[in-house]
mmCIF file of C-alpha atoms in Angstrom:
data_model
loop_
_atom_site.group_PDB
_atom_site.id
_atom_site.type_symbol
_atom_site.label_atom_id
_atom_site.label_comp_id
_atom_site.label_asym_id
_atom_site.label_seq_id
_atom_site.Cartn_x
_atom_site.Cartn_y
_atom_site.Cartn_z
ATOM 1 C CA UNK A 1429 -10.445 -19.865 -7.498
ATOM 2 C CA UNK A 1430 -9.903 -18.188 -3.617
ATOM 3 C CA UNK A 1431 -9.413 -14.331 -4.442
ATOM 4 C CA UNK A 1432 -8.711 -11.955 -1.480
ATOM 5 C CA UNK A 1433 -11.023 -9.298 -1.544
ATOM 6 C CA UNK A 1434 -11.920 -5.864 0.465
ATOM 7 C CA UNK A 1435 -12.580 -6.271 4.310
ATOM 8 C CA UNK A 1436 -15.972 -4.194 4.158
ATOM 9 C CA UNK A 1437 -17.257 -2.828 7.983
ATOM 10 C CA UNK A 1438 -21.014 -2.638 8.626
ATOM 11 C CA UNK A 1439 -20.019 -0.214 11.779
ATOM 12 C CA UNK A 1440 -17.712 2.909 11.257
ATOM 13 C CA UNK A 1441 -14.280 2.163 12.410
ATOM 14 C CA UNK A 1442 -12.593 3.810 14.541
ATOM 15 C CA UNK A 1443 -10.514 6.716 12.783
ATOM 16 C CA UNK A 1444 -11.955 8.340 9.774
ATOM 17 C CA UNK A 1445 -9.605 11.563 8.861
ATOM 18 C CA UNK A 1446 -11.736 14.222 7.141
ATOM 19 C CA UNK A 1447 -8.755 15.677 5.345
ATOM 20 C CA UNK A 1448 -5.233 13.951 4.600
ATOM 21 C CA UNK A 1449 -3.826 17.541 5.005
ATOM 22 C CA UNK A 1450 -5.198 20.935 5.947
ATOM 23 C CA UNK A 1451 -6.429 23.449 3.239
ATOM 24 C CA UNK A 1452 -3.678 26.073 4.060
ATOM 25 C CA UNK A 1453 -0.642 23.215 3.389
ATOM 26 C CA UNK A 1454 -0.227 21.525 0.288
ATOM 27 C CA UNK A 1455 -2.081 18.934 -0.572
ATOM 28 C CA UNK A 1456 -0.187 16.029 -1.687
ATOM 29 C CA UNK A 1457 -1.418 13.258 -4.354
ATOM 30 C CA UNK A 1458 -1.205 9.683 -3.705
ATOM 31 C CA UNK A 1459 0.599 9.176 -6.990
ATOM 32 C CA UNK A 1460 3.119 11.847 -6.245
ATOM 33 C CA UNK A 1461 6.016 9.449 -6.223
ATOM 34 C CA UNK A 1462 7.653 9.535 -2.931
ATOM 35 C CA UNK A 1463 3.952 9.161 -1.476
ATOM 36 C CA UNK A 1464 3.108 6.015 -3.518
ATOM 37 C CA UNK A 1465 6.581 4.363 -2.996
ATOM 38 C CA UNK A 1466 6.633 4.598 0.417
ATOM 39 C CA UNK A 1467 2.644 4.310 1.326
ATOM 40 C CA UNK A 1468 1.662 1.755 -0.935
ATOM 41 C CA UNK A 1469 4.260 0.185 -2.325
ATOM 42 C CA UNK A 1470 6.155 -0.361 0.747
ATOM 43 C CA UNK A 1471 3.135 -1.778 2.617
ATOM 44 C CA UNK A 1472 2.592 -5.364 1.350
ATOM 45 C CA UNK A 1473 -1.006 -5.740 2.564
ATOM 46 C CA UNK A 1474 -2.087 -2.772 0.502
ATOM 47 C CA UNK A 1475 0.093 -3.649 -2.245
ATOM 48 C CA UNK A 1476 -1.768 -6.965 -1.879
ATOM 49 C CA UNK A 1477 -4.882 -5.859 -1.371
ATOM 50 C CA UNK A 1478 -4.918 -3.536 -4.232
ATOM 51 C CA UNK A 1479 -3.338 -6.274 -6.773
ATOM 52 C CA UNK A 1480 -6.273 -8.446 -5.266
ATOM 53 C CA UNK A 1481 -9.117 -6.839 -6.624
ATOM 54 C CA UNK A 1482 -8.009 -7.694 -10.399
ATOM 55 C CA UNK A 1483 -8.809 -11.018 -9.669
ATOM 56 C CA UNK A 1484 -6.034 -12.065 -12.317
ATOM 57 C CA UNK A 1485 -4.212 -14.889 -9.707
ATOM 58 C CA UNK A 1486 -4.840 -15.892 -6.370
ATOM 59 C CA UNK A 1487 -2.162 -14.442 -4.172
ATOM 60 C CA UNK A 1488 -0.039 -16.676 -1.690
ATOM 61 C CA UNK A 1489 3.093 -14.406 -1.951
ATOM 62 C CA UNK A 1490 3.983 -11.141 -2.668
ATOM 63 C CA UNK A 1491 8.202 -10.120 -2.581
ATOM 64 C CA UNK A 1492 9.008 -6.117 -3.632
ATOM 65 C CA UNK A 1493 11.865 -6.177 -5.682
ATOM 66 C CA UNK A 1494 14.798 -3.764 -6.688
ATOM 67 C CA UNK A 1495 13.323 -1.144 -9.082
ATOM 68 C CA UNK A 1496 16.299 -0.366 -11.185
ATOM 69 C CA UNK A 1497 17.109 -3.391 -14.051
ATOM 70 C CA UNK A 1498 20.621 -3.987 -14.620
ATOM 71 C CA UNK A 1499 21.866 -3.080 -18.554
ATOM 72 C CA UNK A 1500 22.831 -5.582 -20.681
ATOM 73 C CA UNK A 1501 24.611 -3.426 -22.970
ATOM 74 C CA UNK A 1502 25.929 0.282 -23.378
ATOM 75 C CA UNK A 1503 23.047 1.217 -25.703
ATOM 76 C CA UNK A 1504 20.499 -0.033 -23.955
ATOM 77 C CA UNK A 1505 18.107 2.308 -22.013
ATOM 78 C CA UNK A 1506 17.554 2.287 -18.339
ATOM 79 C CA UNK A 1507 14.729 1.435 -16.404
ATOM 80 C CA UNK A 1508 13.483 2.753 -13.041
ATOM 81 C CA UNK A 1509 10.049 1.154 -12.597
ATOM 82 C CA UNK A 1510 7.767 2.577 -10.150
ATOM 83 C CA UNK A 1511 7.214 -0.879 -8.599
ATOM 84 C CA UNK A 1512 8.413 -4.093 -9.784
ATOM 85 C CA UNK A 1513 7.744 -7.376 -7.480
ATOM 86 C CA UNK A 1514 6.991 -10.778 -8.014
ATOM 87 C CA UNK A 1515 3.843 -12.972 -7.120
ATOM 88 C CA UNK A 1516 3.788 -16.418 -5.864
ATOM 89 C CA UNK A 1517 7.456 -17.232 -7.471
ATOM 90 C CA UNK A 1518 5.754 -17.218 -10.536
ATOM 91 C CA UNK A 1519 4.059 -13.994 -11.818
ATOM 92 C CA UNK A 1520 6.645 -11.090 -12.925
ATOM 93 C CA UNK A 1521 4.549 -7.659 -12.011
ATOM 94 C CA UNK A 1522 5.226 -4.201 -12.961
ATOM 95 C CA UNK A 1523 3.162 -0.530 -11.628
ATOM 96 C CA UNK A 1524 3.853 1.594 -13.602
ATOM 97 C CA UNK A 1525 2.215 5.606 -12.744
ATOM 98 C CA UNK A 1526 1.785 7.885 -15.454
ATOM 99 C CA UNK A 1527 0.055 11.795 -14.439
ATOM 100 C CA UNK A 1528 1.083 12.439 -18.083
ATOM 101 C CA UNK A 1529 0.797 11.392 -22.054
ATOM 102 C CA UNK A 1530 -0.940 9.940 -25.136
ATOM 103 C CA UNK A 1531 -2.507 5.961 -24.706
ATOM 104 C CA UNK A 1532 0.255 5.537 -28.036
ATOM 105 C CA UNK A 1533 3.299 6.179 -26.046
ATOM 106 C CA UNK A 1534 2.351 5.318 -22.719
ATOM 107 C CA UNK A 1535 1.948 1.716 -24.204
ATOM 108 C CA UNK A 1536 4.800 1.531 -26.340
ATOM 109 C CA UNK A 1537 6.734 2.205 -22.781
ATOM 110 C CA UNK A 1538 4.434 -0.878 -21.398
ATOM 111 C CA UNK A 1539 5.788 -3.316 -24.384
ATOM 112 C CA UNK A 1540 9.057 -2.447 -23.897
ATOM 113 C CA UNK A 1541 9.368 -3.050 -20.010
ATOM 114 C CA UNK A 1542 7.298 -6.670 -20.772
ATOM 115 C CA UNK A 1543 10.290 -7.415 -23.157
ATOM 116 C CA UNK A 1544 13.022 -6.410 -21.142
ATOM 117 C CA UNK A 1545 11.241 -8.402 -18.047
ATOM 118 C CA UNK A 1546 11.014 -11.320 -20.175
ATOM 119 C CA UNK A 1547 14.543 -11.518 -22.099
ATOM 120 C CA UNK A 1548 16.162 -10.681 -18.269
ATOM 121 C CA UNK A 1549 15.424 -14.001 -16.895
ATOM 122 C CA UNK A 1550 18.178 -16.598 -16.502
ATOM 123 C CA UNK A 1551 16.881 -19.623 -19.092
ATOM 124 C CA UNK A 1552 19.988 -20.931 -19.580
ATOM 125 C CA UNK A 1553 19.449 -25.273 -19.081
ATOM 126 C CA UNK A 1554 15.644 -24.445 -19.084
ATOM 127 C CA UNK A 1555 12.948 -25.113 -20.301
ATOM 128 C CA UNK A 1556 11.011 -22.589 -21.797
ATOM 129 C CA UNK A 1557 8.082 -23.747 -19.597
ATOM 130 C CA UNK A 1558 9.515 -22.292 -16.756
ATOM 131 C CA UNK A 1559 9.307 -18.726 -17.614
ATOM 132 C CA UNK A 1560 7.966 -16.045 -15.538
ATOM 133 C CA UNK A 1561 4.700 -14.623 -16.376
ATOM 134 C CA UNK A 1562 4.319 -10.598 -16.827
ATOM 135 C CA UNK A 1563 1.735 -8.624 -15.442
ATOM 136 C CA UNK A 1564 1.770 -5.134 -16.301
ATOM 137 C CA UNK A 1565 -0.107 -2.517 -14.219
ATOM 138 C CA UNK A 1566 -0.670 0.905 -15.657
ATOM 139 C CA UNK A 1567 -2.065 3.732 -13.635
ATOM 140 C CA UNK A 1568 -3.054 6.550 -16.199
ATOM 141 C CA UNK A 1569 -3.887 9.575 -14.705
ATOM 142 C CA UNK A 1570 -5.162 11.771 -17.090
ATOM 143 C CA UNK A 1571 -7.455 10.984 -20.150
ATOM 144 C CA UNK A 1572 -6.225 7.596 -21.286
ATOM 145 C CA UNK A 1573 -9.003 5.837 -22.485
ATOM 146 C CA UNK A 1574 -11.008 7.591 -25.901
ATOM 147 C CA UNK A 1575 -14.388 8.051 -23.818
ATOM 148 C CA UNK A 1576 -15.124 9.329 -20.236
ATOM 149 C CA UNK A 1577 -17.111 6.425 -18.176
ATOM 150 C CA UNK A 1578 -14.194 3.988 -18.262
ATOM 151 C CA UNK A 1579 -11.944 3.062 -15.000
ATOM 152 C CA UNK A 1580 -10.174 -0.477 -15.715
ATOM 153 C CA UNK A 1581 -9.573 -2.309 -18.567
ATOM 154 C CA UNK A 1582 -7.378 -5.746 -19.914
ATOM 155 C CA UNK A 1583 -6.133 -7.389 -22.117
ATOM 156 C CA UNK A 1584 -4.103 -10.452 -23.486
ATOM 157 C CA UNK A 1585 -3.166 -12.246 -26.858
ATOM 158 C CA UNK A 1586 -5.671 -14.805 -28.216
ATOM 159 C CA UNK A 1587 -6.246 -16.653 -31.214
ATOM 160 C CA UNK A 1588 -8.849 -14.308 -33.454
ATOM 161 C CA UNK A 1589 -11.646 -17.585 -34.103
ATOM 162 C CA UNK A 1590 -11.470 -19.999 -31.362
ATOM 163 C CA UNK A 1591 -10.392 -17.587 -28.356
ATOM 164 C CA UNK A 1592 -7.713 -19.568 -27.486
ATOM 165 C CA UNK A 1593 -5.448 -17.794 -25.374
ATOM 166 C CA UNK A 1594 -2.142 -17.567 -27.256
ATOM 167 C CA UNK A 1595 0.180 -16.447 -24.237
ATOM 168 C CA UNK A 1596 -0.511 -16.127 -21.075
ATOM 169 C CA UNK A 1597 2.427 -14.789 -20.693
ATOM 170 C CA UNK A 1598 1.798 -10.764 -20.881
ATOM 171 C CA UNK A 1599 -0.803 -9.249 -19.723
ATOM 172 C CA UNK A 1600 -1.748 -6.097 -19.198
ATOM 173 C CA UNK A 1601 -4.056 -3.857 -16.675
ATOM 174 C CA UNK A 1602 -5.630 0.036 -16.649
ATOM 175 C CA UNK A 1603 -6.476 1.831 -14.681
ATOM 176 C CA UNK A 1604 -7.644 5.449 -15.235
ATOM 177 C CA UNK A 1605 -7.691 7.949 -12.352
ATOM 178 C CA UNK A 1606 -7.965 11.212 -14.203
ATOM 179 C CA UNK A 1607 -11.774 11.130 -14.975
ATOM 180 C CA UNK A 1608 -13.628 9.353 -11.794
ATOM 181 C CA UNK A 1609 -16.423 12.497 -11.261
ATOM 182 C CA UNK A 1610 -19.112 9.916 -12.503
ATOM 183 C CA UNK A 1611 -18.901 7.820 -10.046
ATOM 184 C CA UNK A 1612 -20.520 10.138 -7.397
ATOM 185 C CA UNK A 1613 -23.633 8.872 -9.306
ATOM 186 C CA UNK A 1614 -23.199 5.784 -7.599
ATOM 187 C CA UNK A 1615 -23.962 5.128 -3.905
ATOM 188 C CA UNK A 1616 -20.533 4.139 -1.837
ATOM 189 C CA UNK A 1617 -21.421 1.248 -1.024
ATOM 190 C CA UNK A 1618 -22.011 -0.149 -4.360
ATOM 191 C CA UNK A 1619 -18.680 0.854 -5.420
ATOM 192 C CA UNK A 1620 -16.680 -2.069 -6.547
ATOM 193 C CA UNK A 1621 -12.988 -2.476 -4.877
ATOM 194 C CA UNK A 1622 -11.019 -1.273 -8.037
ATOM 195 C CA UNK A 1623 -13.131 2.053 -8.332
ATOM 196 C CA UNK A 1624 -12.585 2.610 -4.801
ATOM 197 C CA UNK A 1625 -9.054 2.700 -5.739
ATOM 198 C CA UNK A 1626 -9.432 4.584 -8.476
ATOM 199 C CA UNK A 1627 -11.380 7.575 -6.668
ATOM 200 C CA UNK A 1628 -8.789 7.551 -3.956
ATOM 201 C CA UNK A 1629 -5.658 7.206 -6.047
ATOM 202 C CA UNK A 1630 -7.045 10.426 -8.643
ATOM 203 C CA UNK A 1631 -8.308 12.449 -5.792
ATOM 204 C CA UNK A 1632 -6.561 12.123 -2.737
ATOM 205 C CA UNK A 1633 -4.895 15.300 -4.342
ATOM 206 C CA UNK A 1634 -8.054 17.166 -4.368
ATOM 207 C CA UNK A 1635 -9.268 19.096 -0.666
ATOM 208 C CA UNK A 1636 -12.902 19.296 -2.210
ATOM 209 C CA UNK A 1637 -12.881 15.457 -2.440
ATOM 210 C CA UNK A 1638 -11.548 14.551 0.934
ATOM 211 C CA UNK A 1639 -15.185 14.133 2.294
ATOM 212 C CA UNK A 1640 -16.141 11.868 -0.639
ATOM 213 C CA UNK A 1641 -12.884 9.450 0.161
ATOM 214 C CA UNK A 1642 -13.831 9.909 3.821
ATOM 215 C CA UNK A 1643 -17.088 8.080 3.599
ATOM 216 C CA UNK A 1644 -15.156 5.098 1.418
ATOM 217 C CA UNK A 1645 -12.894 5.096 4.374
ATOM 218 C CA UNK A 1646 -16.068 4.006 6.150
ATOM 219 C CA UNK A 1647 -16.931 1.012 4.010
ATOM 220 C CA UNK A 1648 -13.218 -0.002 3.042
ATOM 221 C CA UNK A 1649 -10.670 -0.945 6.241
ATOM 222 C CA UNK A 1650 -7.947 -1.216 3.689
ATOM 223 C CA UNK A 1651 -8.178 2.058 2.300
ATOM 224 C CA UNK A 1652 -8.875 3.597 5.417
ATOM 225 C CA UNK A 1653 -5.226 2.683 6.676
ATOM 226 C CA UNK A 1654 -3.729 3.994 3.685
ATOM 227 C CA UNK A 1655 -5.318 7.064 3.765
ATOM 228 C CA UNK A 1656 -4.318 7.406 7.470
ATOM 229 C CA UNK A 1657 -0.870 6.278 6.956
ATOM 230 C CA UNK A 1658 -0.546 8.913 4.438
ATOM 231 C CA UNK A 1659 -1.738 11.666 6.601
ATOM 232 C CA UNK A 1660 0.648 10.284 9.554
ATOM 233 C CA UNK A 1661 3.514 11.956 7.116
ATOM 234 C CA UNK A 1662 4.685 15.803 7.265
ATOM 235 C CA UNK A 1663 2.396 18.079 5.429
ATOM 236 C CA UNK A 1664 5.501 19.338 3.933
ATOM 237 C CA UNK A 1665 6.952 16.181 2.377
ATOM 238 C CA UNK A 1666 9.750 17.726 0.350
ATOM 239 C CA UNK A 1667 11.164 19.621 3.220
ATOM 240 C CA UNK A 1668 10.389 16.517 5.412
ATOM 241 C CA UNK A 1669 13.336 14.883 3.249
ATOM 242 C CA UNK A 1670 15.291 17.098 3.148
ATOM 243 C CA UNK A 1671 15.680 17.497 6.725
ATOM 244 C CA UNK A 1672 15.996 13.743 7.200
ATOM 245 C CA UNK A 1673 19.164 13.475 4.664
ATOM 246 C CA UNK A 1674 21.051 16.663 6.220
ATOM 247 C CA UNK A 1675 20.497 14.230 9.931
ATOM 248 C CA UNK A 1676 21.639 11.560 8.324
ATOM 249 C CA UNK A 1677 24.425 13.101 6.800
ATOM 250 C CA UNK A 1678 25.520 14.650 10.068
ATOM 251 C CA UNK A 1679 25.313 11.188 11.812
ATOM 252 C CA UNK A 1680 27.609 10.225 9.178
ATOM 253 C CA UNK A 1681 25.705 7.224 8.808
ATOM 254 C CA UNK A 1682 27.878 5.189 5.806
ATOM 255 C CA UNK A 1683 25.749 2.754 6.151
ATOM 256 C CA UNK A 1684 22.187 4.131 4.979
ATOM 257 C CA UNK A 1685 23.607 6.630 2.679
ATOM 258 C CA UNK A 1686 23.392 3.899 -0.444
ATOM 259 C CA UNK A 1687 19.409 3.054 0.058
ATOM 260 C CA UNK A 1688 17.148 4.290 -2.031
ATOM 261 C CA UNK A 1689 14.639 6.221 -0.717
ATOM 262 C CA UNK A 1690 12.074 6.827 -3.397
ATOM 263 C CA UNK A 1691 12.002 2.450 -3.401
ATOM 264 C CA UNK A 1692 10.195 2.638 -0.160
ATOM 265 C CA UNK A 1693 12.989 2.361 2.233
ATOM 266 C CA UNK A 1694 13.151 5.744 3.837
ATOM 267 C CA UNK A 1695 9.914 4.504 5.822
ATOM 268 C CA UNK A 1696 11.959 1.853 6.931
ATOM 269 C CA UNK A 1697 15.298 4.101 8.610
ATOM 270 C CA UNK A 1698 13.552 7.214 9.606
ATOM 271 C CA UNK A 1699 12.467 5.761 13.047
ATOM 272 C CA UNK A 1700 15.991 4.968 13.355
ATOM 273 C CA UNK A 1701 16.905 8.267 12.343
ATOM 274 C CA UNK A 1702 14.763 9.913 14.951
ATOM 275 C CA UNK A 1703 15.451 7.622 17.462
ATOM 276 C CA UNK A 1704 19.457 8.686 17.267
ATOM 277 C CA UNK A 1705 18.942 12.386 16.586
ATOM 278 C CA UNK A 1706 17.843 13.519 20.426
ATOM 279 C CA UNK A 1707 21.429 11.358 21.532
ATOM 280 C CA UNK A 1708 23.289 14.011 18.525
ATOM 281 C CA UNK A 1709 21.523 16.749 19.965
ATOM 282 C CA UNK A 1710 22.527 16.211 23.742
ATOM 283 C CA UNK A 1711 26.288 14.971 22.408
ATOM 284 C CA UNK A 1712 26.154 18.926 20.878
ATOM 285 C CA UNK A 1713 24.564 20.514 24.197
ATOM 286 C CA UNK A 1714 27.389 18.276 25.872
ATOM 287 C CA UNK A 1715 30.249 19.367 23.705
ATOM 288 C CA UNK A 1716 29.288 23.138 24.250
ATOM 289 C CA UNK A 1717 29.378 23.205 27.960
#
């Protein structure tokens, strides 16, 4: 099976940031989730990259969808997933990022979006053959698993004696980021692509461990452009969108005022937003002489 893996450099490329933001200015995590909506999730090589180094399914195609999932009734409870695409036409996939929680609940939420992924599709005059597979993706980070030592684990239904897969219709990925310190132990370039991911996703918060993600930024192009698209945004993000809604609102743009932003698409309108707020500016300067 052809998996897409980590584009490693034997020379140092060409921008390696030392920090994603300077000590004085807060430091932002990765997770935070503006940051990983609109860095990662809106980027579909990283997205693709990252999915990639599971090694769960070859991927051909990769399509973000909508987060929110329409109710079916009144009493049923809404769901905003942190990312929710679909893989090949075939694979149903879910990230979910939790900085909070017991492995008990945090699990429980996991079964319930796989059931409300599965009884959403349209089966009507099909056969059951033809349903979607679920992959679940669960970013812990804080203590998830019982012992420290322990990055990624998986698992999926199978028949107790002969290990016969009973579904392969579920199933479910770790990842812990709250407990990667042990891995220092190990030289960077030994460090598989998932733990890279792991280090950068739990510490990218952290100014004492920016020098530590700046040498995997010299082994791993794909990280290194998501850790230097990150820093390309303002050092004070929730100001930064604030400012870009009161613009927007002034341009009266009807438009753009429906998108969600937190689903990635604010890093598709703000160049358009910049681009038209120098011509509101001079129509003021204008108006005023």
């Amino acid at each position: 099976m052809k998996i897409q893996t980590t584009l490693v450099r034997e020379n140092p490329v060409p921008y390696i940031p030392r920090i994603l933001y300077p000590r004085e200015s807060k430091t932002h995590s990765l997770l935070e989730d503006g940051f990983f909506k609109n860095v990662i999730a809106n980027d579909e090589k990283a997205m693709t990259n990252f999915l990639s180094q599971w090694r769960y399914c070859e991927i051909n195609s990769l399509e973000i969808l909508p987060q929110e999932q329409k109710l079916d009734h009144a009493l049923q409870k809404a769901i905003r997933y942190d990312v929710r695409g679909i893989i090949n036409g075939k694979i149903l996939f879910v990230i979910e990022v939790q900085r909070q929680g017991t492995c008990a609940k945090v699990l429980k939420r996991m079964e319930y979006y796989a059931a409300r992924l599965l009884a959403a599709q349209k089966m009507r005059g099909k056969e059951y053959e033809e349903l979607k597979s679920v992959w679940l993706i669960l970013i812990a980070d804080f203590n998830f698993f019982p012992n420290p030592g322990i990055i990624t684990d998986e698992t999926e239904t199978r028949l107790r004696i002969a290990q016969i897969p009973l579904t392969t219709v579920i199933h479910l990925s770790i990842m812990e980021t709250g407990r990667t310190e042990f891995l220092r132990k190990k030289p960077v370039q030994e460090l598989m692509g998932l733990e890279r991911w792991a280090i950068l996703f739990g510490n990218s918060g952290d100014p004492e461990k920016q020098e530590w993600i700046r040498s995997i930024c010299e082994q791993d192009e794909e990280i290194r452009k998501v850790v230097k698209k990150m820093s390309e945004w303002p050092k004070n993000y929730e100001e930064y969108m604030q400012q870009t809604m009161e613009i927007m609102r002034e341009m009266d743009l009807e438009d753009l005022r429906e998108i969600d932003f937190h689903r990635g698409a604010l890093y598709k309108v703000v160049m358009l937003v910049l681009k038209h707020a120098k011509m509101l500016m001079c129509h003021k300067v204008t108006h005023k002489n």
